Coordinates of C-alpha atoms in Angstrom, one line a residue:
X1 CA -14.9 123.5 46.2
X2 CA -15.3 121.9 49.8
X3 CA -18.4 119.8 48.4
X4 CA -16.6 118.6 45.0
X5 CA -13.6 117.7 47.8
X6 CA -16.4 115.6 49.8
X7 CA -17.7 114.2 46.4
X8 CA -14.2 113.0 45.5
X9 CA -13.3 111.5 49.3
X10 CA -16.7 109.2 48.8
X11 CA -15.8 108.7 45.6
X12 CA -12.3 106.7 46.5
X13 CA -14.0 105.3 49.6
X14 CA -16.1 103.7 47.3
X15 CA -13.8 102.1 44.7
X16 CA -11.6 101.4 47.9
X17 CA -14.2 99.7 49.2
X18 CA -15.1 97.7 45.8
X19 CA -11.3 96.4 45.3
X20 CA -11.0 92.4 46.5
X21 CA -8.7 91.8 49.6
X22 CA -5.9 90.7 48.4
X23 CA -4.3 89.0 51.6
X24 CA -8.0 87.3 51.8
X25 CA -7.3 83.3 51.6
X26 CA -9.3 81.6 48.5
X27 CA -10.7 79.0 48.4
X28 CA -9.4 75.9 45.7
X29 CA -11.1 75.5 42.7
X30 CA -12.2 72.1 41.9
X31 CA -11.7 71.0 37.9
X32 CA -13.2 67.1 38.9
X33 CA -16.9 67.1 39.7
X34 CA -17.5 66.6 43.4
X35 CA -14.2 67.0 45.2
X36 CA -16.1 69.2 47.2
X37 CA -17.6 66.5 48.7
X38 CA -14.2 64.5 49.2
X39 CA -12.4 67.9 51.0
X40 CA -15.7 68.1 53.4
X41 CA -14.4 64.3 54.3
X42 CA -11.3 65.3 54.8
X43 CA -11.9 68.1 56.7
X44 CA -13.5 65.5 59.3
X45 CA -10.7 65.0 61.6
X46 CA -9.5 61.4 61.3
X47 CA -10.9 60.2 64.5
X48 CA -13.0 58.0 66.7
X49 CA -15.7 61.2 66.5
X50 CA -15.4 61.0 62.5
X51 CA -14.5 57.4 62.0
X52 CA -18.4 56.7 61.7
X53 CA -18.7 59.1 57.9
X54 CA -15.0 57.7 56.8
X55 CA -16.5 54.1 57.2
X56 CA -19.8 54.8 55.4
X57 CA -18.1 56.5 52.6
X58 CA -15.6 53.5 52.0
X59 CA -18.6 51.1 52.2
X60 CA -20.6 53.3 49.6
X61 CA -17.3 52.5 46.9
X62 CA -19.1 49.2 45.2
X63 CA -22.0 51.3 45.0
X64 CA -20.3 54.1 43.1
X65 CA -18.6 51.9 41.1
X66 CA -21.5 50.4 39.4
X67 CA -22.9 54.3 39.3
X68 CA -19.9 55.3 37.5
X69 CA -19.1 52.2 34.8
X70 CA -21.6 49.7 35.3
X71 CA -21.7 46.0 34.9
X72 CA -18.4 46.3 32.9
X73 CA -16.6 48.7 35.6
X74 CA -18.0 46.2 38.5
X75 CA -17.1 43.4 36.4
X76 CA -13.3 45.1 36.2
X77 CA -13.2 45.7 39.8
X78 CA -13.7 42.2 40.9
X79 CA -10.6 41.4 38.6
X80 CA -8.9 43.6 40.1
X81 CA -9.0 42.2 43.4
X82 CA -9.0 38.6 42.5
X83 CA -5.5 39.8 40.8
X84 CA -4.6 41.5 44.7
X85 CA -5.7 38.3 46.0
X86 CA -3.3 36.5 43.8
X87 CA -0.5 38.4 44.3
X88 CA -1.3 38.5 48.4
X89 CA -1.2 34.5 48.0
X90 CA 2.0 34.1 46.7
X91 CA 5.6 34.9 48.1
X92 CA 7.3 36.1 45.2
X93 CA 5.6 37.3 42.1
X94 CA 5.4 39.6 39.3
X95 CA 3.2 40.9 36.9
X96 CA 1.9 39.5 32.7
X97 CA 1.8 41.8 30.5
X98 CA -1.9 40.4 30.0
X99 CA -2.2 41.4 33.7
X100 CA -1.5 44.9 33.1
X101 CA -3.1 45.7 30.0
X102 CA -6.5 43.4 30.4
X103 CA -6.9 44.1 34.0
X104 CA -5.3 47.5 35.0
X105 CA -5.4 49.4 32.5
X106 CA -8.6 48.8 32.0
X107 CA -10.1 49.4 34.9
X108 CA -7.9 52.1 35.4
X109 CA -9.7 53.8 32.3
X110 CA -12.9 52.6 32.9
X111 CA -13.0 54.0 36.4
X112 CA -11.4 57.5 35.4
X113 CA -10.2 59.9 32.2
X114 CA -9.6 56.8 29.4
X115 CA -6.0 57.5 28.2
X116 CA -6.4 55.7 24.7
X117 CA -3.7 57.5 23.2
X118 CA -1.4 55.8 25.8
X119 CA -2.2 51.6 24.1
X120 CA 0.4 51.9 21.2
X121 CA 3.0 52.5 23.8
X122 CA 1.8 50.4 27.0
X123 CA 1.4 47.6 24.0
X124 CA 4.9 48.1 22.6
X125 CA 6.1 46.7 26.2
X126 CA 7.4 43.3 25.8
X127 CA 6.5 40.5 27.9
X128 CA 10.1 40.1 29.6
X129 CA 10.2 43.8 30.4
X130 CA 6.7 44.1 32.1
X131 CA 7.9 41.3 33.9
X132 CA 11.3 42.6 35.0
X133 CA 10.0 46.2 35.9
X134 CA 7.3 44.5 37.9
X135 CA 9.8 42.2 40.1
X136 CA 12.2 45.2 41.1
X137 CA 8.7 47.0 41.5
X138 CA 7.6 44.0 44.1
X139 CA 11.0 43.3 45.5
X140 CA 11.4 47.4 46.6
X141 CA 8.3 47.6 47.9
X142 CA 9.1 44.0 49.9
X143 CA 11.4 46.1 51.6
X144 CA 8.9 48.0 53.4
X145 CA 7.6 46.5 56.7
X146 CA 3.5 45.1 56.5
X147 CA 1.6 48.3 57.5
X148 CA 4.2 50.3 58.7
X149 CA 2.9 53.7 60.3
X150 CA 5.9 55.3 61.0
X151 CA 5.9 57.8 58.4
X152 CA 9.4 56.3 56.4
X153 CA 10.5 54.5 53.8
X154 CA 9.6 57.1 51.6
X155 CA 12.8 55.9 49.3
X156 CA 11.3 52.5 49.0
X157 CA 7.9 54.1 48.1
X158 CA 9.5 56.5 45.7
X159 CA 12.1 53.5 44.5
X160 CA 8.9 51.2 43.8
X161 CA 7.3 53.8 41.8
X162 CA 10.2 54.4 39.6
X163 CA 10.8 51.3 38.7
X164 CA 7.2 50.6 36.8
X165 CA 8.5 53.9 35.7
X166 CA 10.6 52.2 32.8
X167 CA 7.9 50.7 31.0
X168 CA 6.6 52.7 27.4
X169 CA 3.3 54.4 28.2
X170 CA 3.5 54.3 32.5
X171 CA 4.0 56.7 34.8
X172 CA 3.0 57.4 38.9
X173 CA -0.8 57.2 38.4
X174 CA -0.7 54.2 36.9
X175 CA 2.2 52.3 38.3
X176 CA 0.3 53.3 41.4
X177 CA -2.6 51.5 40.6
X178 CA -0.3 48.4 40.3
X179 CA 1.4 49.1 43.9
X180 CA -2.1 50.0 45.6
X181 CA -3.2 46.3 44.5
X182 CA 0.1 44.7 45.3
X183 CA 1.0 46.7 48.4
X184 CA -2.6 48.6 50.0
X185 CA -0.8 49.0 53.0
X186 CA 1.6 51.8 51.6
X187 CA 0.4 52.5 48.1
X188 CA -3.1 54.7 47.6
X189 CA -4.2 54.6 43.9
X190 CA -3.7 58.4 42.3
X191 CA -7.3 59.1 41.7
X192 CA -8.0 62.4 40.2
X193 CA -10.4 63.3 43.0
X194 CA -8.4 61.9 45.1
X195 CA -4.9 64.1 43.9
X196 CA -7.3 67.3 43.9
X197 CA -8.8 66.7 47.3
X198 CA -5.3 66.6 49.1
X199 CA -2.6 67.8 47.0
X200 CA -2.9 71.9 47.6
X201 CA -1.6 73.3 44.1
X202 CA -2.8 72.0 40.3
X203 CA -3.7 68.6 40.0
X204 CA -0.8 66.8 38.1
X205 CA 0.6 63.3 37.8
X206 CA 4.5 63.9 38.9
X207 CA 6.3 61.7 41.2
X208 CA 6.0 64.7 43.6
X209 CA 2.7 64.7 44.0
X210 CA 2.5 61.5 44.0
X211 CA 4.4 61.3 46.9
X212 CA 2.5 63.9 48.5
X213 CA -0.7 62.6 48.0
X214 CA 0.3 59.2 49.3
X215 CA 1.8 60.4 51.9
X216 CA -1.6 62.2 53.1
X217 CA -3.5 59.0 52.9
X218 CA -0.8 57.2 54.6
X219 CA -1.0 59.7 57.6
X220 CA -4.9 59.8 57.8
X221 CA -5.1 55.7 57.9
X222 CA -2.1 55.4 60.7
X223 CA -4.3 58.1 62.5
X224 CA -7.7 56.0 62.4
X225 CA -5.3 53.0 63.1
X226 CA -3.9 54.7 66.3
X227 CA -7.4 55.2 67.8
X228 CA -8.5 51.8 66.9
X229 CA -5.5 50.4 67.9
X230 CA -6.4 47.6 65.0
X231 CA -4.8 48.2 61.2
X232 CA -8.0 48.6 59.5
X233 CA -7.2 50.8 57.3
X234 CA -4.7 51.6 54.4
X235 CA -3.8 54.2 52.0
X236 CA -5.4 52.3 49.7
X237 CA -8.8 52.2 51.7
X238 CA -8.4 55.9 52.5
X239 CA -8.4 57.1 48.9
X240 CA -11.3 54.5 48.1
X241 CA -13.4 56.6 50.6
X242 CA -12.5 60.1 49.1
X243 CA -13.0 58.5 45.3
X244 CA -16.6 56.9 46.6
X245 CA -17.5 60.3 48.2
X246 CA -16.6 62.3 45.4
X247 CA -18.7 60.0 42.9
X248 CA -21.5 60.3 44.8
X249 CA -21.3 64.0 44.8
X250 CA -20.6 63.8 40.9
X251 CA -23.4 61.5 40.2
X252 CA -26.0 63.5 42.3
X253 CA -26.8 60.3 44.8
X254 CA -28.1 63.0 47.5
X255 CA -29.6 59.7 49.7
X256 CA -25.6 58.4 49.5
X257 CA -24.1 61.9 50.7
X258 CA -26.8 62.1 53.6
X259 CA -26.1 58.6 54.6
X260 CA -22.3 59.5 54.8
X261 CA -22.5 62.5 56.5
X262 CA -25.5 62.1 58.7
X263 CA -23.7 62.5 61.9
X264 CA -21.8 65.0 61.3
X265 CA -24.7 67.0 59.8
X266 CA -26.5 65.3 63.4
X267 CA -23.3 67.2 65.4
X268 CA -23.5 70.5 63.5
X269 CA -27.0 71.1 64.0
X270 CA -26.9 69.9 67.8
X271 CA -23.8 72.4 68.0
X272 CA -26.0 75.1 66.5
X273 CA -28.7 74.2 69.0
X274 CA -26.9 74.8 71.8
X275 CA -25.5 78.0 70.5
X276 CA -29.1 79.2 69.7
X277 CA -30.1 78.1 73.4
X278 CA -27.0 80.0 74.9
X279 CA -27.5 83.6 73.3
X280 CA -31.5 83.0 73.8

């Protein structure tokens, strides 16, 4: 009796002992290749000690973007930014219809998931209401200061955002990806990585999260900013540098990654140096 009594006690210890920890934290699972990558990044505090892998990563973006879409994607990405260079050189503008279905959309699907179910309806939009929605669009987000860091005029942001909003087939990721070439300095593009790597719960495409997610990018560039004391960097920039680091984690480029990282993995080891040399 006392040795069945002993069997039984191991017994429970055992399947005690096998039974997860419940109050243990997890760890986020990833649904876009190479987030991984992006969330080491961010882990980095934004600093002068981590401003070094931040800079490399945004500078490794053209790479990635031939690496993910070739000459057509590079090819769309110079568009793009001949369009923020138009827009930057005038003081009141708006945006074609041509502008947002031959230039954005397009490079939005090129560079992530293509929506082609979404055409019918972004086509459907007439010329005088892509135009409207993008002048309300501009003029709210005229109302925000030039690379304000203090944190506000979320309203504005949100207001922006909304106002895109109203046109058939658009919503936050890609009436971001209008802002973040019209206003960099307040408006990140809503990259899946990028959404996955900062946003804590499931990746989804709500105003919410957008605002979120924005809100991240707009702290960790007014942090570089505030140890440079120069205005460097944006939103925009900042989500450029997760996308880039992600990609190259997606795409295998392990000489990329190393070239990113290499001080920090430099730090690390030194760190685990010294540690070795202390309990020797």
């Amino acid at each position: 009796m006392t040795t069945k009594r002993r069997q039984s006690s191991r017994t429970k210890k055992a399947t005690s002992a096998a039974k997860p920890n419940k109050t243990a934290p997890k760890s986020k699972q990833y649904t876009r290749p190479g987030v991984e990558a992006a969330a080491r990044l961010v882990s980095l505090r934004p600093s002068s000690d981590h401003v070094g892998e931040w800079e490399r990563a945004y500078s490794h973006y053209a790479a990635m973007i031939e690496a993910k879409g070739g000459a057509k994607l590079v090819a769309l990405d110079k568009r793009r930014d001949d369009l923020a260079m138009t827009w930057a050189a005038k003081s009141a503008c708006t945006m074609t219809k041509d502008q947002l279905l031959d230039v954005i959309i397009e490079w939005k699907f090129a560079k992530g998931k293509p929506r082609h179910a979404l055409k019918p309806l972004l086509r459907s939009n007439s010329e005088a209401s892509v135009v409207a929605a993008a002048k309300l669009a501009f003029d709210a987000a005229d109302a925000i200061p030039k690379n304000d860091a203090s944190g506000r005029h979320t309203n504005q942001i949100s207001s922006a955002i909304k106002q895109l909003c109203v046109l058939n087939g658009v919503g936050p990721a890609t009436a971001s990806a209008i802002l973040s070439i019209y206003r960099p300095d307040m408006f990140a593009f809503m990259d899946d990585e990028v959404i996955e790597c900062l946003y804590d719960a499931k990746r989804g495409y709500t105003l919410k999260i957008y605002m979120e997610v924005n809100d991240r990018c707009r702290e960790i560039a007014s942090e570089f900013n505030s140890d440079s004391g120069l205005s460097e960097w944006t939103p925009c920039s900042v989500g450029k540098a997760l996308w880039a680091v992600a990609t190259a984690s997606a795409t295998n480029d392990e000489d990329g990654l190393s070239a990113i990282f290499e001080s920090a993995d430099s730090n690390n080891s030194h760190k685990r140096t010294k540690t070795s040399a202390a309990d020797s």
